[in-house]
PDB file of C-alpha atoms in Angstrom:
ATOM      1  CA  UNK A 484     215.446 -13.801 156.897  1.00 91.00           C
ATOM      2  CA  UNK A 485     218.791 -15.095 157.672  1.00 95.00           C
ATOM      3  CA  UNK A 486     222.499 -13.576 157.190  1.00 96.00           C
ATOM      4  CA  UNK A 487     222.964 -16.996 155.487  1.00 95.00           C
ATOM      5  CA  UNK A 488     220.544 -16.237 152.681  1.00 94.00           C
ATOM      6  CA  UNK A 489     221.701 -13.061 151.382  1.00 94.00           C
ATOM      7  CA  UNK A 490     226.120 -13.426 152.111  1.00 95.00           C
ATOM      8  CA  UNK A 491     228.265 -14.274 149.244  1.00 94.00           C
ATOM      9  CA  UNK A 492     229.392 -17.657 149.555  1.00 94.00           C
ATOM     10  CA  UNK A 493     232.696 -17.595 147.294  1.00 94.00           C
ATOM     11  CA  UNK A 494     235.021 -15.547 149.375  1.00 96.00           C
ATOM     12  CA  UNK A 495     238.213 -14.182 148.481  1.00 96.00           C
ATOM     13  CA  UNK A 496     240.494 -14.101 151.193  1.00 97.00           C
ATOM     14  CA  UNK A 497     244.286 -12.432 151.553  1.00 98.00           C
ATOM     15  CA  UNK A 498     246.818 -15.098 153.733  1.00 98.00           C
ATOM     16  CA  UNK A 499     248.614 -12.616 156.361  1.00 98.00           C
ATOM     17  CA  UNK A 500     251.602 -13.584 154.845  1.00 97.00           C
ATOM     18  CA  UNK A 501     250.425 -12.230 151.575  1.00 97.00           C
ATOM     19  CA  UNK A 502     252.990  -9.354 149.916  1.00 95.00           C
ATOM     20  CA  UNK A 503     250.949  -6.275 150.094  1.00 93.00           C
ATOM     21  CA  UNK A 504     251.927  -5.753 146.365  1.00 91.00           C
ATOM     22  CA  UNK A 505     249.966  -9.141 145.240  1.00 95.00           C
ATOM     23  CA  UNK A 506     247.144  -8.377 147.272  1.00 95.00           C
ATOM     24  CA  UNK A 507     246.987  -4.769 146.207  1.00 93.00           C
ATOM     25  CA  UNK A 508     247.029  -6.563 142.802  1.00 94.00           C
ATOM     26  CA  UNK A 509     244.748  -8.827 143.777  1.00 96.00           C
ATOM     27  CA  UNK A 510     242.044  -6.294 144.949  1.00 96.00           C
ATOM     28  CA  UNK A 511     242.249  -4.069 142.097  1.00 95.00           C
ATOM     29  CA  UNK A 512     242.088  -6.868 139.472  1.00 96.00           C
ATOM     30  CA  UNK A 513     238.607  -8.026 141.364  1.00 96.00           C
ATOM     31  CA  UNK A 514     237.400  -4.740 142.166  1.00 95.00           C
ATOM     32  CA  UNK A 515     237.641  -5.885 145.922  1.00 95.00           C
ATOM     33  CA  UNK A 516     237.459  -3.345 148.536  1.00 94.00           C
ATOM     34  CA  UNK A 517     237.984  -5.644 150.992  1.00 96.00           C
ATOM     35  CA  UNK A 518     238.480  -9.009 151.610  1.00 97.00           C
ATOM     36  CA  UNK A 519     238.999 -11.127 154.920  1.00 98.00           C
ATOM     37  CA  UNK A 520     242.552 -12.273 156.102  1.00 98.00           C
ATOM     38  CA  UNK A 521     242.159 -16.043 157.221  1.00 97.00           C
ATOM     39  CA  UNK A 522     245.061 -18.461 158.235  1.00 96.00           C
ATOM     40  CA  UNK A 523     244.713 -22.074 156.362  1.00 94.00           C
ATOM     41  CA  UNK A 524     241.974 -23.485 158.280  1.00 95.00           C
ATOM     42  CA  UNK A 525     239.488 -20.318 157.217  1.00 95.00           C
ATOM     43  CA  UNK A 526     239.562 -18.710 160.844  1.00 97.00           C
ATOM     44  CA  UNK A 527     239.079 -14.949 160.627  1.00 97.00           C
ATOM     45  CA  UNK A 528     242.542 -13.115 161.497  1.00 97.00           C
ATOM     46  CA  UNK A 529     241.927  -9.930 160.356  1.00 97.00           C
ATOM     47  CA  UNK A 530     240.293  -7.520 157.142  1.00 97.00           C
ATOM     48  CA  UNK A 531     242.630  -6.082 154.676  1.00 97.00           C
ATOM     49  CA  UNK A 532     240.907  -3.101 153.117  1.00 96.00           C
ATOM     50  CA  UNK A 533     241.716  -0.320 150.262  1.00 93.00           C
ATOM     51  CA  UNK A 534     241.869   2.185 152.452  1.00 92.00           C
ATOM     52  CA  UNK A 535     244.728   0.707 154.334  1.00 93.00           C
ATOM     53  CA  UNK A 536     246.551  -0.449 151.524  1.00 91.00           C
ATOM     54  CA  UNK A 537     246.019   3.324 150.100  1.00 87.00           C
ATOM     55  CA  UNK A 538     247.563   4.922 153.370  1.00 85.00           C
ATOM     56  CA  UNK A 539     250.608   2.284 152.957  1.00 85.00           C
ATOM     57  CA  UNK A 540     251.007   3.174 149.363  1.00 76.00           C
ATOM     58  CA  UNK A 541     250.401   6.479 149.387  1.00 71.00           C
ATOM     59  CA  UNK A 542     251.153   7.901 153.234  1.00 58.00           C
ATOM     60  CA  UNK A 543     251.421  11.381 151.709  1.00 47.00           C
ATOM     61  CA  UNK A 544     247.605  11.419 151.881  1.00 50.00           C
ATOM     62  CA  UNK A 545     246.434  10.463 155.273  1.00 48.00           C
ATOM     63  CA  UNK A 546     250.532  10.368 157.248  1.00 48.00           C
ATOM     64  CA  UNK A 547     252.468  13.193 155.481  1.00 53.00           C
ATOM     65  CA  UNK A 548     255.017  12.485 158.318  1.00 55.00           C
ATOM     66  CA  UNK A 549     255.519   8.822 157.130  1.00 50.00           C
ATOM     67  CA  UNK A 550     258.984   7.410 157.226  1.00 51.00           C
ATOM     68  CA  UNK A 551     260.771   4.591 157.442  1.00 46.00           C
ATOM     69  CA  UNK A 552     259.625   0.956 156.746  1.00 45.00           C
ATOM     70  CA  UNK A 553     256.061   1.417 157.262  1.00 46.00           C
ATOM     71  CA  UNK A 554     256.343   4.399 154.691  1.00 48.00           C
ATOM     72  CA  UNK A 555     254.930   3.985 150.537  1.00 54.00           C
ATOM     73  CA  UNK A 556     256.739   0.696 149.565  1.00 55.00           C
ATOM     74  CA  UNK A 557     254.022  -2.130 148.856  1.00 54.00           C
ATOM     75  CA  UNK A 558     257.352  -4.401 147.465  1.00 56.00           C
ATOM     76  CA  UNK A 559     258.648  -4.254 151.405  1.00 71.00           C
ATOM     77  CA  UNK A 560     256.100  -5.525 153.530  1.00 90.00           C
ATOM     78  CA  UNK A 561     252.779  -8.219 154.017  1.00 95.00           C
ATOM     79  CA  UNK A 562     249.395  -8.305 154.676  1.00 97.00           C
ATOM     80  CA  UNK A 563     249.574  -8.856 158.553  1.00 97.00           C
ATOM     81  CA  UNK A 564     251.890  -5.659 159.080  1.00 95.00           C
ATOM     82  CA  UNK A 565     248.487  -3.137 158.082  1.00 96.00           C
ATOM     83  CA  UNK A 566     245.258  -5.958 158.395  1.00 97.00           C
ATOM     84  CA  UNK A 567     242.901  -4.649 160.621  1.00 96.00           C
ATOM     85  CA  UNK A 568     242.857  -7.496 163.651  1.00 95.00           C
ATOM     86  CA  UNK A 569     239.910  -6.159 165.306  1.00 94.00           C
ATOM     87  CA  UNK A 570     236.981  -7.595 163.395  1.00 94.00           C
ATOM     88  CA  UNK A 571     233.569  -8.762 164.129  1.00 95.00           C
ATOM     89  CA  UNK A 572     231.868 -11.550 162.617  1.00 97.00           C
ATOM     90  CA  UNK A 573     229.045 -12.808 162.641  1.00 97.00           C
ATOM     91  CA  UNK A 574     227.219 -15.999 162.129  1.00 97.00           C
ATOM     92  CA  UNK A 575     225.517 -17.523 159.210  1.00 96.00           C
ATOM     93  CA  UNK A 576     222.234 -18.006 161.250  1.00 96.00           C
ATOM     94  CA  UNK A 577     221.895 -15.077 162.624  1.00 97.00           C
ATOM     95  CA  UNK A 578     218.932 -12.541 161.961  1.00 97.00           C
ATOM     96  CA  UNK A 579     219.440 -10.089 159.131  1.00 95.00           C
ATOM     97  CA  UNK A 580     217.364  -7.888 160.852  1.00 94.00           C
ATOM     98  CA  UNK A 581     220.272  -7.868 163.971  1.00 96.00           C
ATOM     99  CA  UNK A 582     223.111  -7.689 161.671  1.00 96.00           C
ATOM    100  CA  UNK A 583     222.011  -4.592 159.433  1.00 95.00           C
ATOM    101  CA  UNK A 584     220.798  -2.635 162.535  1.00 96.00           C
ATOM    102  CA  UNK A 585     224.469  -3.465 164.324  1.00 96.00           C
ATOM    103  CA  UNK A 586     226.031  -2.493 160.601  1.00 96.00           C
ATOM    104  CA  UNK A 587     224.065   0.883 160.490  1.00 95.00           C
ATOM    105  CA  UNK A 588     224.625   1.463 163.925  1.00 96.00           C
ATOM    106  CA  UNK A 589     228.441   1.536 164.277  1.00 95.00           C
ATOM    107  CA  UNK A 590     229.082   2.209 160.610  1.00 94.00           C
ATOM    108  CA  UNK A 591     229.980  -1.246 159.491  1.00 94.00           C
ATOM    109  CA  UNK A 592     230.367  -1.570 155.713  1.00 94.00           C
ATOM    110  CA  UNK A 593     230.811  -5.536 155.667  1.00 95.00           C
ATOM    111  CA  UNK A 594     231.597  -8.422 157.696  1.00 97.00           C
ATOM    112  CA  UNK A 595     232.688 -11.669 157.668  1.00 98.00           C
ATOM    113  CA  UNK A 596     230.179 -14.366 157.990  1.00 98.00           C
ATOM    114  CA  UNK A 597     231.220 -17.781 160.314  1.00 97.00           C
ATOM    115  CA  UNK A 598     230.237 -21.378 161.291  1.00 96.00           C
ATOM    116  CA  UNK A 599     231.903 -22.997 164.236  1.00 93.00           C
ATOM    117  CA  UNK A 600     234.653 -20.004 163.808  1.00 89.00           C
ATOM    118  CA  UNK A 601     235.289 -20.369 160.066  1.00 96.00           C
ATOM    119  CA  UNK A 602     234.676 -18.477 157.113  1.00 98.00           C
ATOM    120  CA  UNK A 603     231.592 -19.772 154.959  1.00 97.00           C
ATOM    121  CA  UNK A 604     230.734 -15.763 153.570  1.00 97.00           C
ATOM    122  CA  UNK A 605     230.760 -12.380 153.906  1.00 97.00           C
ATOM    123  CA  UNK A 606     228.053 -10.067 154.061  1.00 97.00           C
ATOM    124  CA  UNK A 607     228.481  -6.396 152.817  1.00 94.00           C
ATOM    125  CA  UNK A 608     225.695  -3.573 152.370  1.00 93.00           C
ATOM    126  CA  UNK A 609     225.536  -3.967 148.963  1.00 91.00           C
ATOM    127  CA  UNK A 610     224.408  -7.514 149.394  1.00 91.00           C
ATOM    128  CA  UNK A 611     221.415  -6.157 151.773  1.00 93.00           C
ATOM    129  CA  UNK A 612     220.726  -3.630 149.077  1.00 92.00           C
ATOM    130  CA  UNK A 613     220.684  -5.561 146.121  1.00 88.00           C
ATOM    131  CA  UNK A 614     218.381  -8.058 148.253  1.00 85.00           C
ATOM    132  CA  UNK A 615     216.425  -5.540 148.702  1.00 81.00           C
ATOM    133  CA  UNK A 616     215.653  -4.232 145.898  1.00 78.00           C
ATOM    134  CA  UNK A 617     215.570  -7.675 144.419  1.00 76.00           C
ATOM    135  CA  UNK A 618     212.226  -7.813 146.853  1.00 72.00           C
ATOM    136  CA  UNK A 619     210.533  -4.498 145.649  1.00 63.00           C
ATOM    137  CA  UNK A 620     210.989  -5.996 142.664  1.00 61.00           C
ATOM    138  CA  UNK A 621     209.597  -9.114 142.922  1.00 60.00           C
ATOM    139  CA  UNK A 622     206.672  -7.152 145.291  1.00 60.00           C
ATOM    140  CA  UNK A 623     206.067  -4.579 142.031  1.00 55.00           C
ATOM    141  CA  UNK A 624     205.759  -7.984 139.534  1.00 56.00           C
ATOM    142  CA  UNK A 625     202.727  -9.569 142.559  1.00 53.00           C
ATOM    143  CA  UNK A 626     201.165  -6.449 142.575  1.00 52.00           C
ATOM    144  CA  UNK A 627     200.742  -5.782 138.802  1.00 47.00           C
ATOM    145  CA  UNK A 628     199.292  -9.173 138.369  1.00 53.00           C
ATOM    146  CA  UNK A 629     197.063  -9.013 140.726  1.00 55.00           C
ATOM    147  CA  UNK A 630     195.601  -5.779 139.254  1.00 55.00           C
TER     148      UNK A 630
END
C-alpha cells in the first residue's frame, strides 16, 4: 500500500503571511490541528500547529516569562513568526509501511505528502487508523460470508 492511497487529498494550508488571528480562526472553525504552511506554488515552508498557536496566545502556560512582541497578542503577528520550518515530507509513492514506522519511530503525528516538491496531501495517524480499521472491517464482512 501506498502513502498516496490513504492521504487526504483536499489540504488546507496557512500562507506564512497569514495573521495568526485568521489562522487561529481558521483552525478552530475546521477543527484543524494542523495544517501545512505553503508559499503560492504549494512548496512546503513550514507546519503551523495548535500547540504553537496556544503557546503564542497563551505564553502563561508553557513561557510564564513571555514578554514583549512575541508575548499573547494573536492581532500582532503572522504565521511565519511561530511555523515550525523544520518539516519532513514525504512522497505520495512512497511505502506506507516506511512512513508509519518513521512516524512511530520519532513521534510524528502527520506529515505533508509531495510530488516533484509540492503539496498533493497530507497524511496524519488518524488517516492510517481509520484505514485500518476500515480493513478489519472489510476482513470481518469476508470472513462471515465465507462461514
Amino acid at each position: 500500500m501506498k502513502v498516496r492511497e490513504i492521504m487526504t487529498r483536499d489540504v488546507t494550508t496557512a500562507a506564512p503571511g497569514m495573521a495568526l488571528a485568521e489562522a487561529a480562526d481558521m483552525l478552530a472553525r475546521r477543527r484543524l490541528r494542523a495544517v501545512p504552511v505553503t508559499d503560492g506554488e504549494g512548496h512546503v515552508l513550514g507546519m503551523l500547529t495548535d500547540r504553537l498557536l496556544i503557546s503564542r496566545l497563551l505564553p502563561g502556560l508553557e513561557r510564564p516569562d513571555a514578554s514583549g512582541p512575541a508575548g499573547g497578542n494573536a492581532d500582532a503577528g503572522e504565521v511565519r513568526d511561530i511555523m515550525e520550518r523544520a518539516v519532513m515530507c514525504v512522497k505520495e509513492d512512497e511505502p506506507l509501511a516506511n512512513v508509519v514506522r518513521l512516524m512511530l519511530d520519532r513521534e510524528i503525528e502527520r506529515l505533508p505528502v509531495v510530488r516533484e516538491g509540492q503539496l498533493v496531501g497530507f497524511l496524519t495517524r488518524g488517516d492510517i487508523i481509520r484505514r485500518l480499521l476500515l480493513q478489519d472491517a472489510a476482513g470481518d464482512k469476508e470472513e462471515t460470508k465465507g462461514e
